[in-house]
Amino acid sequence: MRGIGIVFRREMAAYFTSPIAYLIAAAFLLVTGLVFNTNLTLSVTQRPVNPVPNALAFFLIFFGPVLTMRLLAEEAREGTLELLLTAPINERAIVFGKFLSAWAYFTLLLLLTLVYQVILVAVARPEVGQAVSAYIGIWLYGGAVLAIGLFFSAMTDSQVLAAFLSVAALTLLYLGEQAGQIVANLDLANLIRTLTLPGHYTGSFAVGLIRFEDFVFFSGVIVVMLYVALRALEARRTGGAGWQGRGVRSLIGSALGVAFLLTVVSGVYAASANAALTLDMTESRQYSLSRETLTVLQRVKEFGQPIRITGFYSPNALTFRQLDDAIARLYEEETDGLISREYFDPNENRTYSERFNLQIDGELFVSYLDANGEVDFSTVRRVTAENSQERNLTNAILRLLDINRFEVAFEVGSSDIVPDDSSAAGYSGIIDGLEANGIETFGINLNQLAIDGQDVPNTVTTLMLLQMREPLSAGAVQVLDRYFARGGRAFVFADADYGASPFLSESDPFNAYLWERFGVRMRDAVVIDALSNAGTELDVLSYAVSDGSTITARLNDPENPFSRALFRVARAVQIDPEPPVQNGMVVATSPESYGETDLTLLGQSSRYAFEVSEDIAGPLNLAAWANDTRTGARLVLVGDQNFLSNGLVQNPEGNGILFTDAITWLTGFGESVIFAPQARASNLPTVFISTQDLDNIALITTLLLPGAVLLLGVGIRWWRGRR
Amino acid sequence: MIEVENLCRRYGSATALDGVSFAAQSGEVVGLLGPNGAGKTTTMRILTGFMPPTSGRARIDGHDVVEDSLAARAKVGYLPERTPLYPDMTVEGCVTFWAELRGVKKPRPAAHEALRKVDLFGRRQSLVRSLSKGMRQRLGLAQALVHNPPVVILDEPTIGIDPAQVIEVRQTVKALGKEHTVLFSTHILTEAEQVCDRVVILNLGRVAAEGTPDSLRKTLFSGDRVAVQVQGLSPEAALKALRAATGVAQAEPDGVGFVVRGKTGVDVRPHVAGAVQRAGGLVIELRPIELTLEDIFLNLVGKGGN
Ligand SMILES: Nc1ncnc2c1ncn2[C@@H]1O[C@H](COP(=O)(O)OP(=O)(O)OP(=O)(O)O)[C@@H](O)[C@H]1O
Ligand SMILES: [Mg+2]
């Protein structure tokens, strides 16, 4: 359109020659520089998250109107509008030219802030994709802000009034995102949020997710605001014509035009929101379905049973809902609706949420749907609430698919401690952990099964022999033998026990059975390690772990001192070098260790001493595995059980890792899906920089840069004023 | 070139224009005369396409200012009443901008030429804010002429400038009449008489009179007027003698003398001289009074006011 370019160029020249514009630019750089530096200082311990564009989402409330207030109001006040409106160009050219100039000027300011990104790349590991997404977002956001400002500038002759009205409108549009805090109705709060500017930035562009619908929204705001600005400008021609003839006709025309535009824009918006075209800009592909998830979803499709994702979000948690839904809707799409999603306000659906045992706002659950299309509550699985929702959602779906596939039975018959005791000495922690992963647990009594002439139920995938105080009966061993013969798997824990006939003593027939069947057995010796221990020589830390076993892949990570397993008063495990089945070591002690065989002395007075003739020289095995590939039977034998108690299972982490990975190997759970270990990047400190450098950066960005711009403005003012 | 038909314009309930019609031919300088609030600016704003009329039509070079606004606007150079300019631009930049906006092929040379015309070429690098009022007025004129439009509309171009410059501006406007159709408004009647080929007198939103300054004189006022001073007669006797003279339509005392109006087509001067002599007096002054627009104007406004 003729005239746009001319108007645009004049406005740009006005920005570049006006001292005010330089003042604005300096203020802009000062504010963004302060934000950047504050964030950089924090980033020594936290990952920086696009500080500058995110802060601009707020600061644009003020910078936008300052850039736009003069655009039309000043022309009207000065009378130059009369010349513009009588020049042979369209009003559209005036409005577009002015808008584009403001946007271009803002773009320049934004480009200046890329200095910060350059600094970040130099000193840290920023998420570049996410930053690009945030910049694109704030650029569009700025466009919408400027269009709104231009509209108010078209409405009045007074720049101050135009700025005031714009700030007021933008503040409302900004705070609207928090509507959930005053509006109790979830749908209404969500609608309000959808109409705000940050509602299309904070939950998408800012976190590295580019959604087409946000493009549509911002473009829509720009189009509608420019249209009303245009009509406001045209109304200046009819100005004063009042409520008759042309005035009324043009008012009705504007109203119809706005209504039409709004219909079109919301239609396109709804369609694009439905189509859910997104572009994932995050490094870790946080908003795309990973290969692992696609494998799981393939299983869902093959199984064919409808699954429901149920989320509970109060109006306060709408941003989380948007973030979670960005992922959840991909599941729905990928499975052609077999996985569906439904969200509730927990405050308004209290009884319903209680049936899920909802614990925090913003929690997700997955479950099967019954024949009536209702949630089957017996199948509800909780989705762990964390940042990386895809992983957790897929895990939950996997647990749903694996319902009843994995059952862990605890032999507890002869124990004096109930397994789900939640005290430090109890084992409720691992039981909860198993159940959280969809593994069913229940108690079993092998001696009783033998008496009743029954077998271990077929559904049991792993049997845990934990907290055993007495040897198994001969019948129970037979029950176990039949269990192994059909490929049963067992996780067996022995421990130092000073009683008359402890479980798996060298004289226990079951110990002999294990030696015969798997080539592993327990020794009547307690491990003493002078080199690898946690304080006392009886608190043995895993010194060596087996190579290439999935059970120990994550143990003894040289970068993580807590990844070693800690055993407290453990017995040694013996491994047959010529075994009947495959077997091997899991964890071993240091060469400086030995096995104390004088248990009486140790048990009564906690004293021990190495005697060459009696004691066993180290290194010793603390745990072993065996795999009968013929039958499928698997065994893990550990010389300690305290390491699984609530007090120790996460302390150090290595204990939990050993248990989880052993059970994963035993049950075969890990073979259905394995997530590659993911670095939790968001929690890592990512800035590597000295205090001296921090000071220099602060000096450059908050003093030199804005100062230089200010000086440039003063210089230009002086140079032009000379003539 | 300019055709105005029955133009009406209302602001709310107030009527600013009430059926104004006039025309200006190519190469004519037409003056729009009228007291404050007569509707001059309103008429011009409609003609330049700034605002639409409430009813009636206006055409510039055949293009309707409402229906075919862009084409009509392209033909007009306009200097608004307030001479609006961008204070932070240079003189040259300002004129170049308007040249570009009005589609001039080579805007910068055109701007230079227009600046030479108004004698501002030497100040082309100055900021507009540093110009004096008169210079701004001339800059406004340059801006209106830069695209060499067939129609130039100037709203009170001589307001606020010193007498020497007023004369210059008047000469410029008059010179414009050779190539352009000029419509310009003013309160100053001598100015209109000096510059205009034709005058349209507006009052209270209506055309009160229209024509060349001469024809206005002729059609509106019959008979010449003569100023007479008499010696040797009492005022009463002199008045009596004057009224009795042949061809005299009216005689009134005026200061120390009398004003006598003759009947149409009659030169009353010989009769007046004879009648005074016959009564025994002596005519010491006998001077024909030139009718000015001032008279016409006051007369008209007076009439309208009643
Ligand atoms: N924007 C407006 N709103 C309301 N009334 C207006 C407006 N502009 C002009 N008027 C009124 O219209 C009438 C004609 O005004 P206009 O400006 O055309 O007069 P003018 O002949 O140019 O007077 P002046 O010699 O003072 O410039 C006046 O009564 C004025 O009050
Ligand atoms: Mg006026």
Coordinates of N, CA, C and O in Angstrom, one line a residue, chain A residues 57 141 173-178 189-205 211 213-214 217-218 269 318-319 322-323:
Chain A
A57 N 7.8 -9.3 29.6 CA 6.4 -9.5 29.6 C 5.7 -8.6 30.6 O 4.6 -8.1 30.3
Y141 N 4.4 -10.7 21.4 CA 3.8 -10.1 22.6 C 3.9 -8.6 22.5 O 3.0 -7.8 22.6
L173 N -4.8 -6.7 31.2 CA -4.5 -7.8 30.4 C -3.3 -8.7 31.0 O -3.2 -9.8 30.7
Y174 N -2.5 -8.0 31.8 CA -1.4 -8.7 32.4 C -1.9 -9.5 33.6 O -1.6 -10.7 33.7
L175 N -2.6 -8.8 34.5 CA -3.0 -9.4 35.7 C -4.1 -10.5 35.4 O -4.3 -11.4 36.2
G176 N -4.8 -10.4 34.3 CA -5.8 -11.4 34.0 C -5.3 -12.8 34.0 O -6.1 -13.7 34.3
E177 N -4.0 -13.0 33.8 CA -3.5 -14.3 33.9 C -3.7 -14.9 35.2 O -3.8 -16.1 35.4
Q178 N -3.7 -14.1 36.2 CA -3.9 -14.5 37.6 C -5.4 -14.6 38.0 O -5.7 -14.7 39.2
A189 N -12.2 -18.8 34.6 CA -10.8 -18.4 34.8 C -9.9 -18.7 33.6 O -9.1 -18.0 33.2
N190 N -10.2 -19.9 33.1 CA -9.4 -20.3 31.9 C -9.7 -19.4 30.7 O -8.8 -19.1 29.9
L191 N -10.9 -19.1 30.5 CA -11.3 -18.2 29.4 C -10.6 -16.9 29.6 O -10.0 -16.3 28.6
I192 N -10.7 -16.3 30.8 CA -10.0 -15.0 31.0 C -8.5 -15.1 30.7 O -7.9 -14.3 30.1
R193 N -8.0 -16.2 31.2 CA -6.5 -16.4 31.0 C -6.2 -16.5 29.5 O -5.2 -15.9 29.0
T194 N -7.1 -17.1 28.7 CA -6.9 -17.2 27.3 C -6.9 -15.9 26.6 O -6.3 -15.7 25.6
L195 N -7.6 -14.9 27.3 CA -7.7 -13.6 26.6 C -6.6 -12.7 27.0 O -6.5 -11.6 26.6
T196 N -5.8 -13.1 28.0 CA -4.7 -12.2 28.4 C -3.4 -12.5 27.5 O -3.3 -13.5 26.9
L197 N -2.5 -11.5 27.6 CA -1.3 -11.6 26.8 C -0.4 -12.6 27.4 O 0.1 -13.5 26.7
P198 N -0.1 -12.6 28.7 CA 0.9 -13.6 29.3 C 0.3 -15.0 29.2 O 1.1 -15.9 29.1
G199 N -1.0 -15.2 29.1 CA -1.6 -16.5 28.9 C -1.1 -17.2 27.7 O -1.2 -18.4 27.6
H200 N -0.5 -16.4 26.8 CA 0.0 -17.0 25.5 C 1.5 -16.9 25.5 O 2.1 -17.1 24.4
Y201 N 2.1 -16.6 26.6 CA 3.5 -16.5 26.6 C 4.1 -17.4 27.7 O 4.9 -18.3 27.4
T202 N 3.7 -17.1 29.0 CA 4.4 -17.8 30.1 C 4.4 -19.3 30.0 O 5.3 -19.9 30.4
G203 N 3.2 -19.8 29.6 CA 3.1 -21.3 29.6 C 3.6 -21.9 28.3 O 3.5 -23.2 28.1
S204 N 4.0 -21.1 27.3 CA 4.4 -21.7 26.0 C 5.7 -21.2 25.5 O 6.8 -21.8 25.8
F205 N 5.7 -20.0 24.9 CA 7.0 -19.5 24.4 C 8.1 -19.5 25.5 O 9.2 -19.8 25.2
R211 N 3.6 -22.6 20.1 CA 2.3 -23.1 19.7 C 1.7 -22.2 18.6 O 1.7 -21.0 18.8
E213 N -1.3 -21.7 18.0 CA -2.4 -20.9 18.5 C -2.0 -19.6 19.1 O -2.7 -18.6 19.0
D214 N -0.8 -19.6 19.7 CA -0.3 -18.3 20.3 C 0.0 -17.3 19.2 O -0.2 -16.1 19.3
F217 N -3.2 -16.0 18.2 CA -3.7 -15.0 19.2 C -3.1 -13.6 19.1 O -3.8 -12.6 19.0
F218 N -1.7 -13.6 19.1 CA -1.1 -12.3 19.0 C -1.4 -11.6 17.7 O -1.6 -10.4 17.7
Y269 N -8.5 -19.1 15.8 CA -7.9 -19.5 17.0 C -8.3 -20.8 17.5 O -7.5 -21.7 17.9
L318 N -3.6 -22.9 36.6 CA -3.9 -23.0 35.2 C -2.6 -23.1 34.3 O -2.6 -23.7 33.3
T319 N -1.6 -22.4 34.8 CA -0.4 -22.5 33.9 C 0.2 -23.9 33.9 O 0.6 -24.4 32.9
Q322 N -1.8 -25.9 31.6 CA -1.5 -25.7 30.2 C -0.2 -26.5 29.8 O -0.1 -27.1 28.8
L323 N 0.8 -26.4 30.7 CA 2.1 -27.1 30.5 C 1.8 -28.6 30.4 O 2.3 -29.3 29.5

